[in-house]
Short mmCIF file of C-alpha atoms in Angstrom, two decimals:
data_model
loop_
_atom_site.label_atom_id
_atom_site.label_comp_id
_atom_site.label_asym_id
_atom_site.label_seq_id
_atom_site.Cartn_x
_atom_site.Cartn_y
_atom_site.Cartn_z
CA UNK A 1 8.12 -34.14 -1.28
CA UNK A 2 4.73 -35.09 -2.61
CA UNK A 3 3.83 -38.12 -4.70
CA UNK A 4 2.02 -37.15 -7.90
CA UNK A 5 1.47 -38.55 -11.38
CA UNK A 6 3.54 -37.06 -14.16
CA UNK A 7 1.50 -36.92 -17.38
CA UNK A 8 3.62 -36.35 -20.48
CA UNK A 9 1.90 -35.69 -23.77
CA UNK A 10 3.17 -35.36 -27.29
CA UNK A 11 0.45 -33.71 -29.38
CA UNK A 12 0.76 -32.59 -33.04
CA UNK A 13 1.25 -28.86 -33.01
CA UNK A 14 -1.40 -28.27 -35.69
CA UNK A 15 -3.97 -29.39 -33.09
CA UNK A 16 -2.22 -27.96 -30.07
CA UNK A 17 -1.62 -24.50 -31.52
CA UNK A 18 -5.17 -23.20 -31.30
CA UNK A 19 -7.09 -25.73 -29.25
CA UNK A 20 -5.04 -27.29 -26.51
CA UNK A 21 -4.71 -24.38 -24.09
CA UNK A 22 -8.48 -23.82 -24.16
CA UNK A 23 -9.08 -27.53 -23.52
CA UNK A 24 -6.65 -27.61 -20.59
CA UNK A 25 -8.47 -24.69 -19.01
CA UNK A 26 -11.84 -26.27 -19.76
CA UNK A 27 -10.78 -29.47 -17.98
CA UNK A 28 -9.61 -27.54 -14.91
CA UNK A 29 -5.91 -28.26 -15.42
CA UNK A 30 -4.37 -25.18 -13.87
CA UNK A 31 -0.68 -26.04 -14.03
CA UNK A 32 1.34 -27.32 -16.96
CA UNK A 33 4.51 -26.67 -18.94
CA UNK A 34 4.86 -26.78 -22.70
CA UNK A 35 7.87 -27.22 -24.93
CA UNK A 36 6.99 -26.37 -28.50
CA UNK A 37 8.72 -27.59 -31.65
CA UNK A 38 9.25 -31.22 -30.59
CA UNK A 39 10.34 -33.43 -33.48
CA UNK A 40 10.90 -37.19 -33.69
CA UNK A 41 9.66 -40.36 -35.30
CA UNK A 42 6.42 -42.24 -34.86
CA UNK A 43 3.89 -44.36 -36.71
CA UNK A 44 3.46 -41.65 -39.33
CA UNK A 45 7.20 -41.56 -40.03
CA UNK A 46 9.82 -38.92 -39.32
CA UNK A 47 8.50 -35.59 -38.12
CA UNK A 48 11.01 -33.17 -39.63
CA UNK A 49 9.55 -29.93 -38.29
CA UNK A 50 11.43 -28.01 -40.97
CA UNK A 51 8.57 -26.31 -42.81
CA UNK A 52 7.17 -22.87 -42.00
CA UNK A 53 3.83 -24.50 -41.13
CA UNK A 54 2.43 -26.50 -38.26
CA UNK A 55 3.23 -29.81 -39.88
CA UNK A 56 5.73 -32.37 -38.73
CA UNK A 57 6.26 -31.00 -35.27
CA UNK A 58 4.56 -31.49 -31.92
CA UNK A 59 4.11 -29.91 -28.54
CA UNK A 60 5.50 -31.66 -25.47
CA UNK A 61 3.25 -31.01 -22.48
CA UNK A 62 4.01 -31.99 -18.92
CA UNK A 63 1.38 -31.99 -16.19
CA UNK A 64 1.79 -32.92 -12.52
CA UNK A 65 -1.52 -34.41 -11.47
CA UNK A 66 -2.91 -35.57 -8.17
CA UNK A 67 -3.17 -39.35 -8.46
CA UNK A 68 -6.93 -39.27 -7.93
CA UNK A 69 -7.42 -36.99 -10.98
CA UNK A 70 -5.07 -38.70 -13.39
CA UNK A 71 -7.57 -41.12 -14.89
CA UNK A 72 -10.05 -38.33 -15.62
CA UNK A 73 -7.38 -36.20 -17.31
CA UNK A 74 -6.07 -39.09 -19.40
CA UNK A 75 -9.59 -39.95 -20.57
CA UNK A 76 -9.99 -36.39 -21.83
CA UNK A 77 -6.91 -36.84 -24.01
CA UNK A 78 -7.92 -40.25 -25.36
CA UNK A 79 -10.16 -39.00 -28.23
CA UNK A 80 -7.61 -36.35 -29.24
CA UNK A 81 -4.83 -38.90 -29.54
CA UNK A 82 -7.13 -41.35 -31.34
CA UNK A 83 -7.95 -38.73 -33.97
CA UNK A 84 -4.82 -36.63 -34.34
CA UNK A 85 -2.07 -38.96 -33.12
CA UNK A 86 0.48 -38.39 -30.37
CA UNK A 87 1.22 -40.20 -27.14
CA UNK A 88 0.43 -39.94 -23.45
CA UNK A 89 2.77 -41.30 -20.78
CA UNK A 90 1.91 -41.52 -17.08
CA UNK A 91 4.45 -42.17 -14.35
CA UNK A 92 4.35 -41.89 -10.59
CA UNK A 93 6.97 -39.42 -9.35
CA UNK A 94 8.02 -37.45 -6.31
CA UNK A 95 7.60 -33.70 -6.68
CA UNK A 96 9.45 -30.99 -4.82
CA UNK A 97 7.77 -27.60 -4.89
CA UNK A 98 8.21 -24.39 -3.01
CA UNK A 99 6.27 -24.36 0.23
CA UNK A 100 3.48 -21.80 -0.01
CA UNK A 101 4.25 -20.63 3.55
CA UNK A 102 7.98 -20.30 2.96
CA UNK A 103 9.64 -17.03 3.89
CA UNK A 104 12.23 -17.41 1.13
CA UNK A 105 12.49 -14.57 -1.32
CA UNK A 106 14.22 -14.82 -4.70
CA UNK B 1 11.98 -24.11 -77.28
CA UNK B 2 14.14 -21.17 -76.31
CA UNK B 3 16.76 -22.81 -74.11
CA UNK B 4 18.23 -19.46 -73.13
CA UNK B 5 15.19 -18.96 -70.88
CA UNK B 6 15.85 -22.27 -69.13
CA UNK B 7 19.54 -21.47 -68.72
CA UNK B 8 18.74 -17.95 -67.56
CA UNK B 9 16.43 -19.42 -64.95
CA UNK B 10 18.76 -22.26 -63.94
CA UNK B 11 21.63 -19.88 -63.37
CA UNK B 12 19.63 -17.41 -61.29
CA UNK B 13 20.82 -17.24 -57.67
CA UNK B 14 17.47 -18.36 -56.11
CA UNK B 15 17.45 -21.58 -58.18
CA UNK B 16 21.15 -22.14 -57.56
CA UNK B 17 20.60 -21.76 -53.81
CA UNK B 18 17.73 -24.25 -54.00
CA UNK B 19 20.06 -26.69 -55.76
CA UNK B 20 22.77 -25.97 -53.19
CA UNK B 21 20.35 -26.91 -50.38
CA UNK B 22 19.43 -30.18 -52.09
CA UNK B 23 23.05 -30.97 -52.88
CA UNK B 24 24.20 -30.18 -49.35
CA UNK B 25 21.73 -32.64 -47.86
CA UNK B 26 22.42 -35.37 -50.41
CA UNK B 27 26.18 -35.01 -49.81
CA UNK B 28 25.50 -35.28 -46.06
CA UNK B 29 26.72 -31.81 -45.21
CA UNK B 30 25.77 -30.54 -41.76
CA UNK B 31 24.29 -27.37 -43.28
CA UNK B 32 21.08 -26.54 -41.45
CA UNK B 33 18.84 -23.50 -41.09
CA UNK B 34 16.97 -23.12 -37.79
CA UNK B 35 13.23 -23.68 -38.36
CA UNK B 36 12.34 -20.35 -36.75
CA UNK B 37 14.47 -18.56 -39.36
CA UNK B 38 12.70 -20.47 -42.14
CA UNK B 39 9.42 -19.22 -40.75
CA UNK B 40 10.76 -15.66 -40.58
CA UNK B 41 11.87 -15.82 -44.23
CA UNK B 42 8.46 -17.01 -45.36
CA UNK B 43 6.71 -14.28 -43.34
CA UNK B 44 9.05 -11.66 -44.79
CA UNK B 45 8.44 -12.81 -48.37
CA UNK B 46 4.66 -12.77 -47.93
CA UNK B 47 4.77 -9.33 -46.30
CA UNK B 48 7.09 -7.84 -48.92
CA UNK B 49 5.11 -9.24 -51.84
CA UNK B 50 1.84 -8.07 -50.26
CA UNK B 51 3.17 -4.54 -49.83
CA UNK B 52 4.52 -4.47 -53.39
CA UNK B 53 1.15 -5.62 -54.69
CA UNK B 54 -0.66 -2.97 -52.64
CA UNK B 55 1.62 -0.20 -53.97
CA UNK B 56 0.97 -1.43 -57.49
CA UNK B 57 -2.83 -1.67 -57.11
CA UNK B 58 -2.86 1.92 -55.79
CA UNK B 59 -1.44 3.07 -59.13
CA UNK B 60 -3.93 1.09 -61.23
CA UNK B 61 -7.64 1.43 -61.84
CA UNK B 62 -10.29 -1.18 -61.22
CA UNK B 63 -11.16 -2.71 -64.58
CA UNK B 64 -13.02 -5.65 -66.05
CA UNK B 65 -9.88 -7.75 -66.58
CA UNK B 66 -8.95 -7.45 -62.91
CA UNK B 67 -12.41 -8.55 -61.75
CA UNK B 68 -12.56 -11.41 -64.27
CA UNK B 69 -9.08 -12.60 -63.25
CA UNK B 70 -9.95 -12.60 -59.56
CA UNK B 71 -13.21 -14.45 -60.25
CA UNK B 72 -11.41 -16.99 -62.46
CA UNK B 73 -8.80 -17.53 -59.75
CA UNK B 74 -11.44 -18.51 -57.19
CA UNK B 75 -13.23 -20.70 -59.71
CA UNK B 76 -10.03 -22.56 -60.67
CA UNK B 77 -8.99 -23.03 -57.03
CA UNK B 78 -12.41 -24.45 -56.12
CA UNK B 79 -12.79 -26.73 -59.15
CA UNK B 80 -9.26 -28.17 -59.45
CA UNK B 81 -9.60 -30.37 -56.33
CA UNK B 82 -12.66 -32.14 -57.82
CA UNK B 83 -10.68 -33.13 -60.90
CA UNK B 84 -7.64 -34.18 -58.87
CA UNK B 85 -9.78 -36.18 -56.44
CA UNK B 86 -11.58 -38.20 -59.11
CA UNK B 87 -8.29 -38.93 -60.88
CA UNK B 88 -6.64 -40.11 -57.67
CA UNK B 89 -9.60 -41.95 -56.18
CA UNK B 90 -9.01 -44.97 -58.43
CA UNK B 91 -5.60 -45.52 -56.83
CA UNK B 92 -5.81 -44.03 -53.36
CA UNK B 93 -8.18 -44.00 -50.43
CA UNK B 94 -10.59 -41.11 -49.95
CA UNK B 95 -8.50 -39.36 -47.27
CA UNK B 96 -5.25 -39.37 -49.22
CA UNK B 97 -7.00 -38.45 -52.47
CA UNK B 98 -8.79 -35.54 -50.79
CA UNK B 99 -5.64 -34.22 -49.10
CA UNK B 100 -3.66 -34.36 -52.36
CA UNK B 101 -6.58 -32.78 -54.22
CA UNK B 102 -6.63 -29.89 -51.74
CA UNK B 103 -2.84 -29.56 -51.99
CA UNK B 104 -2.96 -29.27 -55.79
CA UNK B 105 -6.02 -27.03 -55.80
CA UNK B 106 -4.28 -24.51 -53.58
CA UNK B 107 -1.13 -22.61 -54.51
CA UNK B 108 2.52 -22.25 -53.61
CA UNK B 109 3.35 -18.67 -52.68
CA UNK B 110 7.08 -19.32 -53.06
CA UNK B 111 6.66 -20.59 -56.64
CA UNK B 112 4.71 -17.41 -57.35
CA UNK B 113 7.40 -15.24 -55.72
CA UNK B 114 10.16 -17.02 -57.67
CA UNK B 115 8.22 -16.32 -60.89
CA UNK B 116 8.01 -12.64 -59.93
CA UNK B 117 11.77 -12.61 -59.47
CA UNK B 118 12.11 -14.21 -62.96
CA UNK B 119 9.83 -11.57 -64.53
CA UNK B 120 11.68 -8.72 -62.82
CA UNK B 121 14.98 -10.04 -64.15
CA UNK B 122 13.52 -10.10 -67.68
CA UNK B 123 11.98 -6.65 -67.20
CA UNK B 124 8.48 -8.02 -67.89
CA UNK B 125 5.68 -6.21 -66.11
CA UNK B 126 2.90 -7.76 -64.09
CA UNK B 127 -0.02 -6.29 -62.15
CA UNK B 128 -0.35 -6.02 -58.38
CA UNK B 129 -3.79 -7.60 -58.43
CA UNK B 130 -2.19 -10.96 -59.29
CA UNK B 131 -1.01 -10.98 -55.67
CA UNK B 132 -4.63 -10.63 -54.57
CA UNK B 133 -5.44 -13.54 -56.91
CA UNK B 134 -2.77 -15.59 -55.17
CA UNK B 135 -4.23 -14.87 -51.73
CA UNK B 136 -7.74 -15.74 -52.94
CA UNK B 137 -6.57 -19.10 -54.29
CA UNK B 138 -5.15 -20.36 -51.00
CA UNK B 139 -8.35 -21.28 -49.18
CA UNK B 140 -11.12 -22.65 -51.46
CA UNK B 141 -9.25 -25.90 -52.11
CA UNK B 142 -8.98 -26.60 -48.38
CA UNK B 143 -12.75 -26.41 -47.97
CA UNK B 144 -13.39 -28.52 -51.08
CA UNK B 145 -10.78 -31.08 -49.98
CA UNK B 146 -12.42 -31.56 -46.60
CA UNK B 147 -15.85 -31.73 -48.21
CA UNK B 148 -14.60 -34.51 -50.54
CA UNK B 149 -12.95 -36.45 -47.73
CA UNK B 150 -16.10 -36.24 -45.67
CA UNK B 151 -18.40 -37.22 -48.48
CA UNK B 152 -16.43 -40.21 -49.73
CA UNK B 153 -15.16 -41.72 -46.49
CA UNK B 154 -16.94 -44.21 -44.29
CA UNK B 155 -15.87 -42.43 -41.12
CA UNK B 156 -18.55 -41.31 -38.72
CA UNK B 157 -16.34 -38.57 -37.28
CA UNK B 158 -17.83 -35.15 -37.93
CA UNK B 159 -15.83 -32.21 -39.23
CA UNK B 160 -15.60 -29.10 -37.08
CA UNK B 161 -16.63 -26.76 -39.90
CA UNK B 162 -16.31 -23.61 -37.83
CA UNK B 163 -12.70 -24.43 -36.96
CA UNK B 164 -12.01 -25.52 -40.50
CA UNK B 165 -13.34 -22.30 -42.03
CA UNK B 166 -11.27 -20.33 -39.56
CA UNK B 167 -8.21 -22.38 -40.51
CA UNK B 168 -8.89 -22.00 -44.23
CA UNK B 169 -9.81 -18.33 -44.36
CA UNK B 170 -7.72 -16.94 -41.53
CA UNK B 171 -4.56 -19.00 -41.75
CA UNK B 172 -1.42 -16.96 -41.16
CA UNK B 173 -0.29 -16.70 -44.77
CA UNK B 174 -3.70 -15.51 -46.04
CA UNK B 175 -4.00 -12.93 -43.25
CA UNK B 176 -0.46 -11.63 -43.80
CA UNK B 177 -0.67 -11.39 -47.58
CA UNK B 178 -4.12 -9.75 -47.64
CA UNK B 179 -3.22 -7.47 -44.71
CA UNK B 180 0.04 -6.38 -46.36
CA UNK B 181 -1.78 -5.84 -49.65
CA UNK B 182 -4.29 -3.55 -47.93
CA UNK B 183 -1.57 -1.70 -45.99
CA UNK B 184 0.42 -1.23 -49.21
CA UNK B 185 -2.69 0.04 -50.96
CA UNK B 186 -3.34 2.58 -48.18
CA UNK B 187 0.30 3.71 -47.79
CA UNK B 188 1.12 7.17 -49.12
CA UNK B 189 3.96 7.63 -51.60
CA UNK B 190 6.35 8.87 -48.91
CA UNK B 191 5.98 5.61 -46.99
CA UNK B 192 6.23 3.59 -50.17
CA UNK B 193 9.62 5.17 -50.82
CA UNK B 194 10.70 4.62 -47.22
CA UNK B 195 9.71 0.93 -47.38
CA UNK B 196 11.41 0.31 -50.70
CA UNK B 197 14.67 -0.99 -49.16
CA UNK B 198 12.55 -3.49 -47.22
CA UNK B 199 10.24 -4.58 -50.03
CA UNK B 200 12.73 -4.51 -52.92
CA UNK B 201 16.40 -4.38 -51.93
CA UNK B 202 16.25 -7.19 -49.37
CA UNK B 203 13.79 -9.27 -51.35
CA UNK B 204 16.09 -11.33 -53.55
CA UNK B 205 18.52 -12.06 -50.71
CA UNK B 206 15.73 -13.40 -48.53
CA UNK B 207 14.33 -15.39 -51.43
CA UNK B 208 17.74 -17.03 -51.91
CA UNK B 209 17.93 -17.87 -48.22
CA UNK B 210 14.41 -19.29 -48.18
CA UNK B 211 15.04 -21.41 -51.27
CA UNK B 212 18.22 -22.75 -49.71
CA UNK B 213 16.06 -23.86 -46.79
CA UNK B 214 13.47 -25.36 -49.14
CA UNK B 215 16.21 -27.22 -51.01
CA UNK B 216 17.26 -28.85 -47.75
CA UNK B 217 13.63 -29.62 -46.84
CA UNK B 218 12.92 -31.10 -50.29
CA UNK B 219 15.99 -33.37 -50.19
CA UNK B 220 15.06 -34.68 -46.73
CA UNK B 221 11.83 -36.07 -48.18
CA UNK B 222 13.23 -37.91 -51.18
CA UNK B 223 13.59 -41.15 -49.25
CA UNK B 224 10.00 -40.99 -47.99
CA UNK B 225 8.75 -40.81 -51.57
CA UNK B 226 10.50 -43.99 -52.69
CA UNK B 227 7.57 -46.13 -51.56
CA UNK B 228 5.10 -44.24 -53.73
CA UNK B 229 7.47 -42.88 -56.36
CA UNK B 230 5.34 -43.89 -59.34
CA UNK B 231 2.13 -42.13 -58.40
CA UNK B 232 4.02 -39.22 -56.83
CA UNK B 233 6.05 -38.55 -59.96
CA UNK B 234 3.21 -39.15 -62.42
CA UNK B 235 0.73 -37.01 -60.60
CA UNK B 236 3.20 -34.47 -59.16
CA UNK B 237 4.47 -33.53 -62.61
CA UNK B 238 1.62 -34.62 -64.91
CA UNK B 239 -1.16 -32.89 -63.03
CA UNK B 240 0.90 -29.75 -62.40
CA UNK B 241 1.74 -29.56 -66.09
CA UNK B 242 -1.89 -30.10 -67.10
CA UNK B 243 -3.22 -27.40 -64.75
CA UNK B 244 -0.38 -25.04 -65.69
CA UNK B 245 -1.22 -25.41 -69.38
CA UNK B 246 -4.92 -24.99 -68.62
CA UNK B 247 -3.93 -21.82 -66.75
CA UNK B 248 -2.24 -20.52 -69.92
CA UNK B 249 -5.44 -21.22 -71.89
CA UNK B 250 -7.53 -19.35 -69.28
CA UNK B 251 -5.02 -16.47 -69.30
CA UNK B 252 -5.32 -16.25 -73.09
CA UNK B 253 -9.12 -16.12 -72.86
CA UNK B 254 -8.85 -13.46 -70.15
CA UNK B 255 -6.51 -11.47 -72.39
CA UNK B 256 -3.85 -11.18 -69.68
CA UNK B 257 -0.44 -9.64 -70.32
CA UNK B 258 2.59 -11.96 -70.59
CA UNK B 259 3.65 -11.33 -67.00
CA UNK B 260 0.16 -11.83 -65.57
CA UNK B 261 -0.36 -14.92 -67.71
CA UNK B 262 2.81 -16.56 -66.38
CA UNK B 263 1.77 -15.85 -62.80
CA UNK B 264 -1.74 -17.17 -63.44
CA UNK B 265 -0.40 -20.36 -65.05
CA UNK B 266 1.86 -20.98 -62.06
CA UNK B 267 -0.95 -20.33 -59.62
CA UNK B 268 -3.00 -22.96 -61.45
CA UNK B 269 -0.08 -25.41 -61.69
CA UNK B 270 1.47 -25.08 -58.24
CA UNK B 271 0.70 -27.01 -55.07
CA UNK B 272 0.65 -25.90 -51.47
CA UNK B 273 3.04 -27.24 -48.87
CA UNK B 274 2.36 -24.73 -46.10
CA UNK B 275 -1.29 -23.71 -45.68
CA UNK B 276 -2.97 -26.92 -46.89
CA UNK B 277 -0.91 -29.44 -44.88
CA UNK B 278 -1.52 -27.43 -41.71
CA UNK B 279 -5.28 -27.43 -42.34
CA UNK B 280 -5.41 -31.09 -43.46
CA UNK B 281 -3.56 -32.18 -40.34
CA UNK B 282 -6.56 -30.92 -38.38
CA UNK B 283 -9.47 -31.57 -40.71
CA UNK B 284 -8.36 -34.85 -42.32
CA UNK B 285 -5.79 -36.29 -39.88
CA UNK B 286 -6.27 -39.75 -41.42
CA UNK B 287 -4.55 -38.59 -44.64
CA UNK B 288 -0.92 -39.55 -44.97
CA UNK B 289 1.13 -36.34 -44.64
CA UNK B 290 4.22 -38.32 -45.69
CA UNK B 291 2.66 -38.51 -49.15
CA UNK B 292 1.03 -35.19 -49.91
CA UNK B 293 3.71 -32.90 -48.43
CA UNK B 294 6.69 -34.48 -50.25
CA UNK B 295 4.71 -34.73 -53.52
CA UNK B 296 4.18 -31.02 -53.45
CA UNK B 297 7.53 -29.96 -52.00
CA UNK B 298 9.96 -32.45 -53.54
CA UNK B 299 8.39 -32.99 -56.97
CA UNK B 300 5.99 -30.24 -58.05
CA UNK B 301 7.80 -27.30 -56.46
CA UNK B 302 11.21 -27.92 -58.11
CA UNK B 303 9.52 -28.86 -61.39
CA UNK B 304 7.73 -25.52 -61.43
CA UNK B 305 10.60 -23.29 -60.37
CA UNK B 306 13.22 -24.96 -62.56
CA UNK B 307 11.31 -25.97 -65.70
CA UNK B 308 7.73 -24.70 -65.37
CA UNK B 309 8.59 -21.01 -65.20
CA UNK B 310 10.70 -20.85 -68.40
CA UNK B 311 8.48 -23.37 -70.22
CA UNK B 312 5.24 -21.50 -69.53
CA UNK B 313 6.85 -18.16 -70.31
CA UNK B 314 8.11 -19.50 -73.63
CA UNK B 315 4.66 -20.89 -74.53
CA UNK B 316 2.98 -17.61 -73.60
CA UNK B 317 5.49 -15.69 -75.72
CA UNK B 318 4.80 -17.77 -78.83
CA UNK B 319 1.01 -17.98 -78.38
CA UNK B 320 0.40 -14.23 -78.00
#
């Protein structure tokens, strides 16, 4: 088990669709998971996500970050959230991953 | 007024399915269409209409009316947002006024497609190049809308023009409609016949399904509009009617046929709820999407498909 920071982001899909992946690579974030089509309610009201366009839905992104890098990563997201909306949550968690030297085969 | 046109339109399956969607939501039915299917329906409709237009253009010759119509389409799409913006600016902030102006300067492909279905039912002909006009009218308003927001706001944030132009000119619906139009134009007659079940036979069924989905989506936004009902209703119907009637006047000057004139009027009088909101969300994120999307989807769209289509067709029939 390793202690890491879990960074959870909700970013409007109109922004995320074409720009986010490039930004994550640019910032050296090499591991992340994305759930598309997140809907919910926020300051701009209910996000229905029911139109055939990138409006009213968001991407949910989860990143496991070494504690020492978290602040840098979060600062990169600050201007995006200020301009386009969304949220960023950071929590300290224990992470279990497959040992790189393991002999296990799946 | 020839009420038989209104009744004919009201009792057509696409409009009835739209009403069914609205009614189902208002009666709290659990009817729901997965969003990915809604996207598939819209892609299908754009592709089918693009192919049909391409087949039709292949059979026609390039003439002055076609070129004038396409030029007028771009001109209308680029100038309408200026008028809308200056009308709205007295009541709304620059961001909201610019986003609504872009929405009403651009077009609704589904309104256009519903009008085609209406014309086909009446047996009235239209030309394939009107589909090219539709594709050309999607983008200019986005660029003008962002220009207006930028010019009249106090924000220091700069616009990423390169990204915006990409969004405006290469958004999915523009690429698909223009691509399908070109593919249809290049397709030989054997392929045209082979694709007919796809472009024609399935078309009305998919349109019904998509309008059912849009009926649900429209009804979901009624509550949001309560806060700004006055401006939404006044502008959503008044401005659409004004631009639709101006479209009829332009169509008369361009000497368009009845079918083409109806399509042109609806292109002028419709408002986008797909391409523009997606672009505005990026370029003018300060604008309130809870205002400009429902105005277009819940007020102008049903007004056009239920009343606008038969009303404009009736006016065109008595004017020329």
